[in-house]
Coordinates of C-alpha atoms in Angstrom, one line a residue:
M519 CA 0.0 0.0 0.0
T520 CA 1.4 3.4 -1.0
L521 CA 0.8 6.5 1.2
E522 CA -1.4 7.8 -1.6
E523 CA -3.5 4.7 -1.5
L524 CA -3.8 4.9 2.3
M525 CA -4.9 8.5 2.1
A526 CA -7.6 7.6 -0.4
Q527 CA -8.9 4.8 1.8
I528 CA -8.9 7.2 4.8
T529 CA -10.9 9.7 2.8
S530 CA -13.4 7.1 1.7
G531 CA -13.8 5.9 5.2
D532 CA -12.5 2.4 4.5
I533 CA -9.6 2.9 6.9
D534 CA -9.9 4.7 10.3
T535 CA -7.0 3.1 12.3
V536 CA -3.3 2.8 11.6
L537 CA -1.1 0.6 13.7
V538 CA 2.4 2.1 14.1
C539 CA 4.7 -0.7 15.2
L540 CA 8.3 -1.5 16.1
V541 CA 9.9 -4.9 16.5
D542 CA 11.0 -5.6 20.0
M543 CA 13.9 -7.9 21.2
Q544 CA 11.6 -10.9 21.1
G545 CA 10.5 -10.3 17.6
R546 CA 7.0 -9.0 18.6
L547 CA 5.1 -6.0 17.3
M548 CA 4.8 -3.2 19.8
G549 CA 3.4 0.3 19.2
K550 CA 0.3 2.4 19.0
R551 CA -3.0 2.6 17.3
F552 CA -3.6 6.0 15.7
H553 CA -6.8 7.4 14.3
A554 CA -6.0 7.4 10.6
E555 CA -6.3 11.2 10.2
A556 CA -4.0 11.7 13.2
F557 CA -1.5 9.4 11.6
L558 CA -1.4 11.6 8.5
D559 CA -1.2 14.8 10.6
M560 CA 1.7 13.7 12.9
A561 CA 2.8 10.0 12.9
E562 CA 3.5 9.6 9.2
D563 CA 6.8 11.3 9.8
E564 CA 7.5 10.1 13.4
T565 CA 6.1 9.3 16.8
H566 CA 7.7 8.3 20.1
C567 CA 7.8 5.4 22.5
C568 CA 9.5 4.6 25.8
N569 CA 13.0 3.3 25.3
Y570 CA 12.3 0.3 27.6
L571 CA 10.6 -1.4 24.6
L572 CA 14.1 -2.6 23.6
A573 CA 15.1 -3.7 27.1
T574 CA 12.3 -5.9 28.4
D575 CA 11.7 -9.6 28.6
L576 CA 8.8 -11.8 27.4
A577 CA 6.7 -10.8 30.4
M578 CA 7.5 -7.1 29.8
A579 CA 9.6 -6.9 32.9
T580 CA 12.3 -4.2 33.0
P581 CA 15.6 -5.8 34.2
D582 CA 18.4 -3.7 35.6
G583 CA 21.8 -3.8 33.9
Y584 CA 21.2 -2.5 30.4
A585 CA 23.5 0.3 29.4
A586 CA 21.1 1.7 26.9
T587 CA 18.2 2.4 29.3
S588 CA 17.6 2.2 33.0
W589 CA 15.7 3.6 36.0
A590 CA 18.8 5.8 36.6
S591 CA 18.5 7.4 33.2
G592 CA 14.7 7.8 33.6
Y593 CA 13.5 5.6 30.8
G594 CA 13.3 8.3 28.1
D595 CA 12.0 8.2 24.6
Y596 CA 12.9 6.6 21.3
V597 CA 11.7 7.9 17.9
M598 CA 9.5 5.5 15.9
K599 CA 10.1 6.4 12.2
P600 CA 7.5 4.6 10.0
D601 CA 9.1 2.8 7.1
L602 CA 6.4 3.8 4.5
S603 CA 7.5 0.9 2.3
T604 CA 5.9 -1.4 4.9
L605 CA 2.5 0.3 4.8
R606 CA -0.2 -2.4 4.3
P607 CA -3.8 -3.3 5.2
V608 CA -4.5 -5.5 8.2
P609 CA -7.5 -7.4 6.6
W610 CA -8.6 -9.4 9.7
L611 CA -9.1 -6.1 11.7
E612 CA -11.8 -3.9 10.4
G613 CA -10.7 -0.5 8.9
T614 CA -7.1 -1.0 9.9
A615 CA -3.7 -0.5 8.2
M616 CA -0.2 -0.7 9.7
A617 CA 3.4 0.3 9.2
I618 CA 6.6 -1.1 10.7
C619 CA 8.9 1.5 12.2
D620 CA 12.6 2.0 12.5
V621 CA 13.9 3.1 15.9
L622 CA 16.0 6.2 16.2
D623 CA 17.7 8.0 19.1
H624 CA 15.5 10.8 20.4
N625 CA 18.2 13.4 20.5
T626 CA 20.4 12.6 17.5
H627 CA 17.9 10.7 15.3
A628 CA 20.7 8.2 14.6
P629 CA 19.5 4.5 14.3
V630 CA 19.4 2.6 17.6
A631 CA 22.2 0.0 17.1
H632 CA 20.5 -2.8 19.2
A633 CA 17.1 -2.5 17.4
P634 CA 16.5 -5.8 15.6
R635 CA 15.7 -4.2 12.2
E636 CA 18.9 -2.1 12.4
I637 CA 21.0 -5.1 13.3
L638 CA 19.8 -6.9 10.2
R639 CA 20.1 -3.8 8.0
R640 CA 23.8 -3.5 8.9
Q641 CA 24.5 -7.1 7.8
V642 CA 22.5 -6.5 4.6
A643 CA 24.7 -3.4 4.0
R644 CA 27.9 -5.5 4.5
A645 CA 26.7 -7.9 1.9
A646 CA 25.8 -5.1 -0.5
A647 CA 29.3 -3.6 -0.1
M648 CA 30.6 -7.0 -1.3
G649 CA 28.3 -6.9 -4.3
F650 CA 25.6 -9.3 -3.0
V651 CA 21.9 -9.3 -2.2
P652 CA 21.0 -11.9 0.5
I653 CA 17.9 -13.8 -0.5
M654 CA 16.2 -15.8 2.3
A655 CA 13.1 -17.6 3.2
T656 CA 11.7 -19.0 6.5
E657 CA 9.5 -22.0 7.3
L658 CA 7.3 -21.3 10.3
E659 CA 6.0 -24.1 12.5
F660 CA 3.5 -23.7 15.3
F661 CA 0.9 -25.6 17.3
L662 CA -2.9 -24.9 17.4
F663 CA -4.8 -25.6 20.5
Q664 CA -8.5 -25.8 21.5
G665 CA -9.6 -22.7 23.4
T666 CA -8.3 -19.1 23.2
H667 CA -5.1 -17.8 24.7
D668 CA -7.1 -16.2 27.6
E669 CA -9.0 -19.4 28.3
I670 CA -5.7 -21.4 28.4
A671 CA -4.0 -18.9 30.6
A672 CA -7.0 -19.0 33.0
S673 CA -6.6 -22.8 33.3
G674 CA -3.0 -22.4 34.3
F675 CA -1.8 -23.8 31.0
R676 CA -2.9 -27.3 32.1
D677 CA -4.7 -30.0 30.1
L678 CA -3.7 -28.4 26.8
R679 CA -5.6 -29.9 23.9
P680 CA -4.1 -29.7 20.4
V681 CA -6.6 -29.4 17.5
S682 CA -5.8 -32.9 16.4
H683 CA -4.9 -36.1 18.2
Y684 CA -2.4 -37.7 15.8
N685 CA 0.6 -36.8 13.6
E686 CA -0.8 -34.7 10.7
D687 CA 2.4 -34.3 8.5
Y688 CA 1.1 -33.6 5.0
H689 CA -2.3 -35.0 6.1
I690 CA -5.1 -33.5 4.0
F691 CA -8.1 -34.9 5.9
Q692 CA -6.9 -33.7 9.3
T693 CA -5.8 -30.3 8.0
S694 CA -9.2 -29.9 6.3
K695 CA -10.7 -29.8 9.8
E696 CA -8.4 -26.9 10.6
E697 CA -9.3 -24.8 7.6
P698 CA -11.6 -22.5 9.6
V699 CA -8.3 -21.1 11.0
M700 CA -5.7 -21.9 8.4
R701 CA -7.6 -20.6 5.3
P702 CA -8.1 -17.1 6.6
I703 CA -4.5 -17.0 7.7
R704 CA -3.3 -17.8 4.2
N705 CA -5.8 -15.4 2.5
H706 CA -5.4 -12.5 4.9
L707 CA -1.6 -12.6 4.7
R708 CA -1.7 -12.6 0.9
T709 CA -4.1 -9.6 1.0
M710 CA -1.7 -7.9 3.4
G711 CA 1.1 -8.4 0.9
V712 CA 2.9 -11.3 2.6
P713 CA 3.6 -13.8 -0.2
V714 CA 2.3 -16.9 1.5
E715 CA 2.8 -20.0 -0.7
G716 CA 0.9 -22.5 1.4
T717 CA 0.4 -24.4 4.7
K718 CA 0.6 -28.0 5.6
G719 CA 0.3 -30.3 8.6
E720 CA 3.6 -30.9 10.5
A721 CA 5.0 -34.0 12.2
E722 CA 3.0 -33.8 15.4
A723 CA -0.6 -33.6 16.6
G724 CA -1.9 -30.1 16.1
Q725 CA 1.2 -28.8 14.5
E726 CA 1.1 -26.5 11.4
E727 CA 3.7 -25.1 9.0
L728 CA 3.4 -21.9 7.0
N729 CA 5.6 -21.3 4.0
I730 CA 6.3 -17.8 2.6
R731 CA 8.1 -17.1 -0.7
Y732 CA 11.7 -16.1 -0.6
A733 CA 12.6 -12.4 -0.7
D734 CA 15.5 -10.1 0.3
A735 CA 16.5 -10.6 3.9
M736 CA 14.7 -7.5 5.4
A737 CA 11.5 -8.3 3.6
T738 CA 11.8 -12.0 4.7
A739 CA 12.1 -10.9 8.4
D740 CA 9.2 -8.5 8.1
H741 CA 7.0 -11.2 6.5
H742 CA 7.9 -13.7 9.2
T743 CA 7.1 -11.2 12.0
L744 CA 3.8 -10.2 10.4
A745 CA 2.9 -13.9 9.9
K746 CA 3.5 -14.8 13.5
H747 CA 1.4 -11.9 14.6
A748 CA -1.4 -12.7 12.2
V749 CA -1.5 -16.4 13.2
K750 CA -2.0 -15.5 16.9
E751 CA -4.7 -12.9 16.2
I752 CA -6.6 -14.9 13.6
A753 CA -6.6 -18.0 15.7
H754 CA -7.8 -16.1 18.8
Q755 CA -10.6 -14.5 16.8
R756 CA -11.8 -18.0 15.9
G757 CA -11.6 -19.5 19.4
Y758 CA -8.2 -21.2 19.1
A759 CA -4.7 -20.5 20.4
A760 CA -1.4 -20.7 18.6
T761 CA 2.0 -21.1 20.3
F762 CA 5.4 -20.6 18.8
L763 CA 7.1 -22.1 21.9
A764 CA 10.0 -24.2 20.8
K765 CA 9.0 -27.2 22.9
W766 CA 5.6 -27.2 24.5
H767 CA 5.8 -30.8 25.8
H768 CA 8.7 -33.1 26.4
D769 CA 7.0 -36.0 24.6
R770 CA 6.1 -33.9 21.5
S771 CA 8.2 -32.6 18.7
G772 CA 9.3 -29.0 18.9
S773 CA 8.5 -26.1 16.5
A774 CA 11.3 -24.8 14.2
A775 CA 11.8 -21.9 11.9
H776 CA 14.1 -23.2 9.2
V777 CA 15.9 -20.5 7.2
H778 CA 16.9 -20.9 3.6
Q779 CA 19.6 -18.6 2.3
S780 CA 21.7 -17.7 -0.7
L781 CA 23.6 -14.6 -2.0
W782 CA 22.6 -13.2 -5.4
R783 CA 24.6 -11.0 -7.8
E784 CA 23.2 -9.2 -10.8
G785 CA 19.9 -11.1 -10.5
Q786 CA 21.6 -14.6 -10.4
N787 CA 22.2 -17.0 -7.6
A788 CA 25.9 -16.6 -6.8
F789 CA 25.8 -19.9 -4.9
H790 CA 25.3 -21.8 -8.2
D791 CA 28.1 -23.1 -10.3
P792 CA 27.0 -26.0 -12.6
A793 CA 30.7 -27.0 -13.1
R794 CA 31.2 -27.9 -9.5
A795 CA 29.9 -30.7 -7.2
H796 CA 26.3 -30.3 -6.2
G797 CA 26.1 -27.2 -8.4
K798 CA 27.5 -25.2 -5.5
S799 CA 30.0 -22.4 -6.2
E800 CA 33.2 -21.7 -4.4
L801 CA 31.5 -18.7 -2.8
M802 CA 28.8 -21.0 -1.4
D803 CA 31.5 -23.2 0.1
R804 CA 33.1 -20.2 1.9
Y805 CA 29.7 -19.0 3.1
L806 CA 28.8 -22.4 4.4
A807 CA 32.2 -22.8 6.1
G808 CA 31.5 -19.6 7.9
L809 CA 28.1 -20.8 9.1
L810 CA 29.8 -24.0 10.4
K811 CA 32.8 -22.3 12.0
Y812 CA 30.7 -19.7 13.9
A813 CA 27.7 -21.9 14.6
D814 CA 28.2 -21.7 18.4
D815 CA 28.7 -17.9 18.3
C816 CA 25.3 -17.5 16.7
T817 CA 23.2 -20.1 18.6
Y818 CA 21.8 -17.6 21.1
F819 CA 20.1 -15.7 18.2
F820 CA 18.6 -19.0 17.0
A821 CA 17.5 -20.2 20.4
P822 CA 17.0 -17.3 22.9
Y823 CA 15.2 -19.0 25.8
V824 CA 15.8 -21.8 28.3
N825 CA 13.0 -23.7 26.7
S826 CA 14.6 -23.4 23.2
Y827 CA 17.2 -26.0 24.1
K828 CA 14.6 -28.7 24.9
R829 CA 14.0 -28.9 21.2
F830 CA 17.4 -30.2 20.3
A831 CA 16.7 -34.0 20.7
K832 CA 17.5 -37.1 18.6
G833 CA 14.9 -38.4 16.3
T834 CA 12.8 -35.2 16.3
F835 CA 14.0 -33.6 13.0
A836 CA 15.7 -30.9 15.2
P837 CA 19.5 -30.9 14.8
T838 CA 21.9 -31.8 17.6
R839 CA 25.1 -31.3 15.6
A840 CA 26.4 -28.3 13.5
V841 CA 27.3 -30.3 10.5
W842 CA 26.3 -30.0 6.8
S843 CA 24.9 -32.6 4.6
V844 CA 23.1 -32.9 1.2
D845 CA 19.3 -33.1 1.5
N846 CA 19.6 -34.6 5.0
R847 CA 17.1 -33.4 7.7
T848 CA 19.3 -34.7 10.5
A849 CA 22.0 -32.1 9.9
A850 CA 21.9 -28.5 11.2
F851 CA 22.9 -27.2 7.7
R852 CA 21.2 -28.9 4.8
L853 CA 22.1 -28.3 1.1
C854 CA 18.9 -27.9 -0.8
G855 CA 18.4 -27.8 -4.6
D856 CA 21.3 -30.2 -5.2
G857 CA 22.7 -29.6 -8.7
T858 CA 20.1 -26.9 -9.7
P859 CA 20.2 -23.1 -10.1
T860 CA 18.2 -22.9 -6.8
V861 CA 21.0 -24.5 -4.7
R862 CA 21.0 -22.9 -1.2
V863 CA 21.7 -23.6 2.4
E864 CA 18.9 -24.4 4.9
C865 CA 19.8 -23.7 8.6
R866 CA 17.6 -26.0 10.7
T867 CA 18.8 -24.8 14.1
P868 CA 16.4 -21.9 14.8
G869 CA 13.2 -22.6 16.7
A870 CA 9.9 -20.9 16.1
D871 CA 10.7 -18.7 19.1
M872 CA 13.5 -16.9 17.3
N873 CA 13.6 -13.2 16.4
P874 CA 14.0 -13.4 12.6
Y875 CA 15.9 -10.1 12.3
L876 CA 18.5 -11.3 14.8
A877 CA 18.7 -14.9 13.4
L878 CA 19.1 -13.8 9.8
A879 CA 21.6 -11.1 10.8
A880 CA 23.7 -13.7 12.7
M881 CA 23.7 -16.1 9.8
L882 CA 24.8 -13.3 7.4
A883 CA 27.5 -12.2 9.7
A884 CA 28.9 -15.8 9.9
G885 CA 28.6 -16.5 6.2
L886 CA 30.1 -13.2 5.1
K887 CA 33.0 -13.8 7.6
G888 CA 33.6 -17.2 6.0
I889 CA 33.9 -15.4 2.6
D890 CA 36.3 -12.9 4.1
E891 CA 38.4 -15.6 5.6
R892 CA 38.3 -17.8 2.5
L893 CA 37.2 -20.7 4.6
E894 CA 36.7 -24.2 3.2
P895 CA 34.0 -26.5 4.6
P896 CA 34.7 -30.0 5.8
D897 CA 33.4 -33.0 3.8
S898 CA 29.6 -33.4 4.0
L899 CA 28.2 -35.8 6.5
V900 CA 26.6 -38.9 5.0
G901 CA 24.1 -40.8 7.1
D902 CA 22.4 -40.1 10.4
A903 CA 23.9 -37.0 12.1
Y904 CA 22.3 -38.0 15.4
S905 CA 24.6 -41.1 15.5
S906 CA 27.7 -39.1 14.6
N907 CA 30.3 -38.8 17.4
G908 CA 32.2 -36.1 15.6
Q909 CA 32.7 -32.4 16.5
G910 CA 30.0 -29.7 16.2
R911 CA 27.6 -30.4 18.9
I912 CA 25.1 -27.6 19.2
P913 CA 25.2 -25.8 22.6
S914 CA 22.9 -27.7 24.9
T915 CA 21.8 -24.9 27.2
L916 CA 21.1 -21.2 27.1
R917 CA 24.1 -20.7 29.4
D918 CA 26.4 -22.3 26.9
A919 CA 25.0 -20.2 24.0
R920 CA 25.3 -17.0 26.1
D921 CA 29.0 -17.8 26.9
A922 CA 29.7 -18.4 23.2
L923 CA 28.0 -15.1 22.3
V924 CA 30.0 -13.1 24.9
S925 CA 33.3 -14.5 23.6
S926 CA 32.5 -14.1 19.9
R927 CA 35.0 -11.8 18.3
M928 CA 33.2 -12.3 15.0
L929 CA 29.9 -11.0 16.2
R930 CA 31.5 -8.2 18.2
E931 CA 33.2 -7.1 14.9
A932 CA 30.0 -7.5 12.9
M933 CA 27.4 -6.1 15.3
G934 CA 29.4 -4.1 17.8
D935 CA 30.4 -4.6 21.4
D936 CA 27.3 -2.8 22.7
V937 CA 24.9 -4.9 20.7
V938 CA 26.5 -8.2 21.9
T939 CA 26.6 -7.0 25.5
H940 CA 22.9 -6.0 25.3
Y941 CA 21.7 -9.3 24.1
A942 CA 24.0 -11.3 26.3
H943 CA 22.4 -9.5 29.2
A944 CA 19.0 -10.5 28.0
A945 CA 20.2 -14.1 28.0
E946 CA 21.5 -13.8 31.5
W947 CA 18.2 -12.4 32.7
E948 CA 16.3 -15.4 31.2
I949 CA 18.7 -17.8 32.9
D950 CA 18.3 -16.1 36.3
E951 CA 14.5 -15.9 36.0
F952 CA 14.3 -19.6 35.2
N953 CA 16.7 -20.6 38.0
R954 CA 14.7 -18.8 40.7
V955 CA 11.5 -20.7 39.9
V956 CA 10.5 -24.1 41.4
T957 CA 9.1 -26.1 38.5
D958 CA 6.3 -28.7 38.6
Y959 CA 8.8 -31.3 37.6
E960 CA 10.9 -30.7 40.7
V961 CA 7.9 -30.9 43.0
A962 CA 6.5 -34.1 41.4
R963 CA 9.9 -35.8 41.4
G964 CA 11.1 -34.9 44.9
F965 CA 8.0 -34.0 47.1
E966 CA 7.9 -37.5 48.6
R967 CA 11.1 -39.1 47.5
A968 CA 13.7 -36.5 48.4

């Protein structure tokens, strides 16, 4: 939607509300609802928000210890600058449009370095300086449950009932039962300008997958974020709940957000070389080698919560080792499009709980560093990566990933010390919050026996 189209729909009365949103550290939309005429009067250029929106946790707590904002500094303002290229209708909300904002310093109007869109923008700019356009796509998995989010919260999140009771991977009959939710998700997102290709059942009861067409990296992250938001709102409107928790039950498969990636130059896939094995170019080898070398450094941005690490389990299609293989879903890095012009790398490590801007930025940082360092990947793994005893085990806890992030010279060089420190503090807070809570598991296991 152009600004002129928005103005015409405001004049006609078709749109009366504009959502002005930023993306927070968790990858969620935060912001304000403007009366449409007020948006044109004042917010089209900029509006303001409290700077704590980039220093909160999932529960909107305001932890101490961030350099960028604190009680001592009074929690001042950021500028929210609408990116008018992201203007679009919100078709499941009556009379509503929206725009995603960039976040600027209130005094200098410089970009806020630790804002997720800015972190990704800087890596895209690095690629551009090398002559490349990063092209990416995400696969988004989630679970649908009976009852709304509010009803499930009121029950204490007990007796959760997925919408189906058996594995529905590619299952047409079962997913037909879910069309009252999934059909409007597909159609509304397409109307919104998010290029949804389709949906399918995934490999667990009540699990869905949403596929969106590849695009440049920033558009891919925007599409992913808008899709997550839409899924939750549309499911809620129809009496269901959607969760993007990486692992909602220890006996059930987790939810992933696989990321496909390649670098393009002059409209062509620079990862493709028909004269080489698998059709992959020397450039692709170096990029892939960077992903492998710096896999530990980046893991926090793929798995940002304590729960995220419950997903990495054998036999669940979630990886346990940072190895690469050809069309092999047991490896963390899967070569797709073997021998074709669409050859690319799929990273299978991220969970559905990732912030796409941070995850895509971390992958680009690692891959571009591999190109800079002229790295060579090891031989591809053949067979079951779960049974491999070689190197490359994915960090098994948030503490391990946080330590790898803190010690990463590559990410400090690519993103800046302040950005790494900011997100490392977020990881530390998640760990501390979890460690202070007595879980149901501990009580059931030790109440009588201890």
